[in-house]
Amino acid sequence: SHKSSKREWKPLEDHSCTDVPWLLLFILFCVGMGFICGFSIATGAAARLLSGYDSYGNICGQKNVKVEGIVNSGLDLTHKKYVFFLDPCNIDLVHQRIKSLALCVAACPRKELKTLADIQKFAETNGSTLCSYELQPSEYTTDPRAAKLCPKYPVPESAPIPFFHRCAPVNISCYAKFAEALITFVSDSSVLHRLISGVMTSKEIIMGLCLLSLVLSMILMVIIRYISRVLVWILTILVILGSLGGTGVLWWLYAKQRISASAIETQIAKDNLQALLIYAISATVFTVILFLIMLIMRKRVALTIALFHVAGKVFIHLPLLVFQPFWTFLVLILFWTYWITVLLFLGTTGSPVPNEEGFVEFRMVGPLKYMWWYHVVGLIWISEFILACQQMTVAGAVVTYYFTR
């Protein structure tokens, strides 16, 4: 009876928690991630990101506190809810930022304004002053400072971006560049801001690759379910053909380079030839080793086929496993959305500091400026944890199925 009791598999009794210290460390790390989010919201970064702010450090749509040494700061802009750029299409492509004075305005110009008289008329009819705060609408056409303090005309037709309260040009060619540079319009060219602009610029590619990975994982599950035997042989043949093809191409390139290099006796040509020879020899050695391994382990291919066959059976008995990638994908998308939002908050976190142009930049000082590194580690660790949860769930389900008599 003792032997038979040992043969009964009791996973809940036989297993216990492992890596408890790491789990506690991970929980503490997640608390730290929450602190970064809370800190960025508490310091007004969320308001600056969502409501927008002008070049003088005023947040649009609210009363502001005076910044020492900055004129036009500390204004009551309750009725001016939109950020307007005097020259929105002037983009610094190197630092990904808008080289323009930014103001808070009551309304975006919904049609093109060709002259200063049009800008003055827009201010009088719509109550939205598009020139800097120190100019009154009546002075737009008379004051000599208007050339510097008023928008570059013709002022392009623009519309507010949903949720972000920025007047964005409707002209699509200008808008594409404007959108890339939007987040960092009055910021230094720190690594954080380049990271943010990189993420914002490549968001379509990132989303496309995420969807592609989901589709490929679903296709692979269907293949495992129906053609497991064929799949193993296909993969084996593809690896062999890939190795042979790669080696052949390298030797062909070496031969071609050697013929042309004999005519050009330069150091670069000799270096290229030597590099190609090393690559070709390395590829040949790798291919030979691969063939030997496959010959020695050919019986293991049969075992692999058997494993794939069992995996195919698992999907018959546990059909809901097919949806596992969807849940993981959904959780990852939610986490990445949160991560990008907090990254954008961090981009506008910090104390107001006057820059060389006399405008305000928000910069973090001291150890706080390295918070985004912690945030980047969080992206990798939590994403891997979510993926590991999927692997653990699948492994637990399959093992329970397999050992249940």
Coordinates of N, CA, C and O in Angstrom, one line a residue, residues 99-172:
K99 N 11.9 73.6 -32.2 CA 12.6 74.9 -31.9 C 11.7 76.0 -32.1 O 11.6 76.7 -33.1
S100 N 10.8 76.2 -31.1 CA 9.8 77.3 -31.2 C 9.4 77.7 -29.8 O 9.4 77.0 -28.8
L101 N 8.9 79.0 -29.7 CA 8.3 79.5 -28.5 C 6.9 78.9 -28.4 O 6.2 78.7 -29.4
A102 N 6.6 78.4 -27.2 CA 5.3 77.8 -27.0 C 4.4 78.7 -26.1 O 5.0 79.2 -25.1
L103 N 3.2 78.9 -26.4 CA 2.3 79.7 -25.6 C 1.0 78.9 -25.3 O 0.6 78.0 -26.0
C104 N 0.3 79.4 -24.2 CA -1.0 78.8 -24.0 C -2.1 79.7 -24.6 O -2.0 81.0 -24.4
V105 N -3.0 79.2 -25.4 CA -4.0 80.0 -26.1 C -5.4 79.4 -25.8 O -5.5 78.3 -25.4
A106 N -6.4 80.2 -26.1 CA -7.8 79.8 -25.8 C -8.3 78.9 -26.9 O -9.2 78.0 -26.6
A107 N -7.9 79.1 -28.1 CA -8.3 78.2 -29.2 C -7.3 78.1 -30.3 O -6.5 79.1 -30.5
C108 N -7.2 77.0 -31.0 CA -6.2 76.8 -32.1 C -6.8 77.4 -33.4 O -8.0 77.4 -33.6
P109 N -5.9 78.0 -34.2 CA -6.4 78.6 -35.5 C -6.9 77.5 -36.4 O -6.1 76.7 -36.9
R110 N -8.2 77.5 -36.7 CA -8.8 76.4 -37.5 C -8.7 76.7 -39.0 O -9.1 75.8 -39.8
K111 N -8.2 77.9 -39.3 CA -7.9 78.2 -40.8 C -6.6 78.9 -40.9 O -6.2 79.5 -39.9
E112 N -6.0 78.9 -42.0 CA -4.7 79.5 -42.2 C -4.8 81.0 -42.0 O -5.7 81.7 -42.6
L113 N -3.8 81.6 -41.3 CA -3.8 83.1 -41.1 C -2.6 83.6 -41.8 O -1.4 83.2 -41.5
K114 N -2.8 84.5 -42.8 CA -1.7 84.8 -43.7 C -0.9 86.1 -43.3 O 0.3 86.2 -43.7
T115 N -1.5 87.0 -42.5 CA -0.8 88.2 -42.1 C -1.0 88.5 -40.7 O -1.8 87.8 -40.0
L116 N -0.3 89.5 -40.2 CA -0.5 90.0 -38.8 C -1.9 90.5 -38.6 O -2.4 90.3 -37.5
A117 N -2.4 91.1 -39.6 CA -3.8 91.6 -39.5 C -4.8 90.5 -39.3 O -5.8 90.6 -38.5
D118 N -4.6 89.3 -39.9 CA -5.4 88.1 -39.7 C -5.3 87.6 -38.3 O -6.3 87.2 -37.7
I119 N -4.0 87.6 -37.8 CA -3.8 87.1 -36.4 C -4.5 88.1 -35.4 O -5.1 87.6 -34.4
Q120 N -4.4 89.4 -35.7 CA -5.1 90.4 -34.8 C -6.6 90.2 -34.9 O -7.3 90.2 -33.8
K121 N -7.2 89.9 -36.1 CA -8.6 89.7 -36.2 C -9.0 88.4 -35.5 O -10.1 88.4 -34.8
F122 N -8.2 87.4 -35.6 CA -8.5 86.1 -34.9 C -8.5 86.3 -33.4 O -9.4 85.8 -32.7
A123 N -7.6 87.1 -32.9 CA -7.6 87.4 -31.4 C -8.8 88.2 -31.0 O -9.4 87.9 -29.9
E124 N -9.3 89.1 -31.8 CA -10.4 89.9 -31.5 C -11.8 89.2 -31.6 O -12.7 89.3 -30.7
T125 N -11.9 88.3 -32.6 CA -13.1 87.6 -32.8 C -13.2 86.3 -31.9 O -14.3 86.0 -31.4
N126 N -12.1 85.6 -31.7 CA -12.1 84.3 -30.9 C -11.6 84.5 -29.5 O -11.6 83.5 -28.7
G127 N -11.0 85.6 -29.2 CA -10.4 85.8 -27.9 C -9.2 85.0 -27.6 O -8.8 84.7 -26.5
S128 N -8.6 84.5 -28.7 CA -7.4 83.7 -28.6 C -6.2 84.4 -29.1 O -6.0 84.6 -30.3
T129 N -5.3 84.9 -28.2 CA -4.1 85.7 -28.6 C -3.0 84.7 -28.9 O -2.5 84.0 -28.1
L130 N -2.5 84.8 -30.2 CA -1.5 83.9 -30.7 C -0.1 84.5 -30.5 O 0.9 83.8 -30.8
C131 N 0.0 85.8 -30.2 CA 1.3 86.4 -29.9 C 1.7 86.3 -28.4 O 0.8 86.1 -27.6
S132 N 3.0 86.5 -28.1 CA 3.4 86.4 -26.7 C 2.6 87.3 -25.8 O 2.0 88.3 -26.2
Y133 N 2.6 86.9 -24.5 CA 1.7 87.5 -23.5 C 1.9 89.0 -23.3 O 0.9 89.7 -23.0
E134 N 3.1 89.5 -23.5 CA 3.3 90.9 -23.3 C 2.7 91.9 -24.3 O 2.7 93.1 -24.1
L135 N 2.3 91.3 -25.5 CA 1.7 92.1 -26.5 C 0.1 92.0 -26.4 O -0.4 91.0 -26.3
Q136 N -0.5 93.2 -26.5 CA -2.0 93.2 -26.6 C -2.4 93.1 -28.0 O -1.7 93.6 -28.9
P137 N -3.6 92.5 -28.3 CA -4.0 92.4 -29.7 C -4.0 93.7 -30.5 O -3.6 93.7 -31.7
S138 N -4.2 94.8 -29.9 CA -4.2 96.1 -30.6 C -2.8 96.5 -31.0 O -2.7 97.3 -32.0
E139 N -1.8 95.9 -30.4 CA -0.4 96.2 -30.8 C 0.2 95.3 -31.8 O 1.4 95.6 -32.2
Y140 N -0.5 94.3 -32.3 CA 0.0 93.3 -33.2 C 0.6 93.9 -34.5 O 1.6 93.5 -35.0
T141 N -0.1 94.9 -35.0 CA 0.3 95.5 -36.3 C 1.1 96.7 -36.2 O 1.6 97.2 -37.1
T142 N 1.2 97.2 -34.9 CA 2.0 98.5 -34.7 C 3.3 98.3 -34.0 O 4.3 99.0 -34.2
D143 N 3.4 97.4 -33.1 CA 4.6 97.2 -32.2 C 5.7 96.5 -33.0 O 5.5 95.5 -33.6
P144 N 6.9 97.1 -33.1 CA 8.0 96.5 -33.8 C 8.4 95.1 -33.3 O 9.1 94.3 -34.0
R145 N 8.1 94.8 -32.0 CA 8.5 93.5 -31.4 C 7.6 92.4 -32.0 O 7.9 91.2 -31.7
A146 N 6.6 92.7 -32.7 CA 5.6 91.7 -33.2 C 6.3 90.7 -34.1 O 6.0 89.5 -34.1
A147 N 7.4 91.1 -34.8 CA 8.1 90.2 -35.7 C 8.7 89.0 -35.0 O 8.8 87.9 -35.4
K148 N 9.1 89.3 -33.7 CA 9.7 88.3 -32.9 C 8.7 87.5 -32.0 O 8.9 86.3 -31.7
L149 N 7.7 88.3 -31.5 CA 6.8 87.7 -30.5 C 5.5 87.1 -31.1 O 4.7 86.6 -30.3
C150 N 5.3 87.3 -32.4 CA 4.1 86.7 -33.0 C 4.5 85.5 -33.9 O 5.7 85.3 -34.2
P151 N 3.5 84.7 -34.2 CA 3.8 83.4 -35.0 C 4.4 83.7 -36.3 O 4.2 84.8 -36.9
K152 N 5.2 82.8 -36.8 CA 5.7 82.9 -38.2 C 4.6 82.7 -39.1 O 3.8 81.7 -39.0
Y153 N 4.3 83.6 -40.0 CA 3.2 83.5 -40.9 C 3.6 83.2 -42.3 O 4.8 83.4 -42.7
P154 N 2.8 82.5 -43.1 CA 1.4 82.1 -42.8 C 1.3 81.1 -41.6 O 2.1 80.1 -41.6
V155 N 0.4 81.3 -40.7 CA 0.2 80.4 -39.6 C -0.6 79.2 -40.1 O -1.7 79.4 -40.6
P156 N -0.1 78.0 -40.1 CA -0.8 76.8 -40.7 C -2.1 76.5 -39.9 O -2.2 76.8 -38.7
E157 N -3.1 76.0 -40.6 CA -4.3 75.5 -40.0 C -3.9 74.4 -39.0 O -3.1 73.5 -39.3
S158 N -4.5 74.5 -37.8 CA -4.2 73.4 -36.8 C -5.4 73.0 -36.0 O -6.4 73.8 -36.0
A159 N -5.3 71.9 -35.3 CA -6.4 71.3 -34.5 C -5.8 70.8 -33.3 O -4.7 70.2 -33.3
P160 N -6.6 70.8 -32.1 CA -6.0 70.2 -30.9 C -5.9 68.7 -30.9 O -6.8 68.0 -31.5
I161 N -4.8 68.2 -30.4 CA -4.6 66.7 -30.3 C -5.5 66.2 -29.2 O -5.5 66.8 -28.1
P162 N -6.3 65.2 -29.4 CA -7.2 64.6 -28.3 C -6.4 64.3 -27.1 O -5.3 63.7 -27.2
F163 N -6.9 64.6 -25.9 CA -6.3 64.3 -24.6 C -5.0 65.1 -24.3 O -4.7 65.3 -23.1
F164 N -4.3 65.6 -25.3 CA -3.0 66.3 -25.0 C -3.0 67.8 -25.2 O -1.9 68.4 -24.9
H165 N -4.1 68.4 -25.6 CA -4.2 69.9 -25.6 C -3.1 70.6 -26.3 O -2.7 71.7 -25.9
R166 N -2.6 70.0 -27.4 CA -1.6 70.8 -28.2 C -2.2 71.1 -29.6 O -2.8 70.2 -30.2
C167 N -1.9 72.3 -30.0 CA -2.4 72.7 -31.4 C -1.4 72.0 -32.4 O -0.2 72.4 -32.4
A168 N -1.9 71.1 -33.2 CA -1.0 70.4 -34.1 C -1.3 70.8 -35.5 O -2.5 70.9 -35.9
P169 N -0.3 71.0 -36.4 CA -0.6 71.4 -37.8 C -1.4 70.3 -38.5 O -1.1 69.1 -38.3
V170 N -2.4 70.7 -39.3 CA -3.2 69.7 -40.1 C -2.4 69.2 -41.3 O -2.6 68.1 -41.7
N171 N -1.5 70.0 -41.8 CA -0.6 69.6 -42.9 C 0.2 68.4 -42.5 O 1.0 68.4 -41.6
I172 N 0.0 67.2 -43.2 CA 0.4 65.9 -42.8 C 2.0 65.8 -42.8 O 2.5 65.2 -41.9

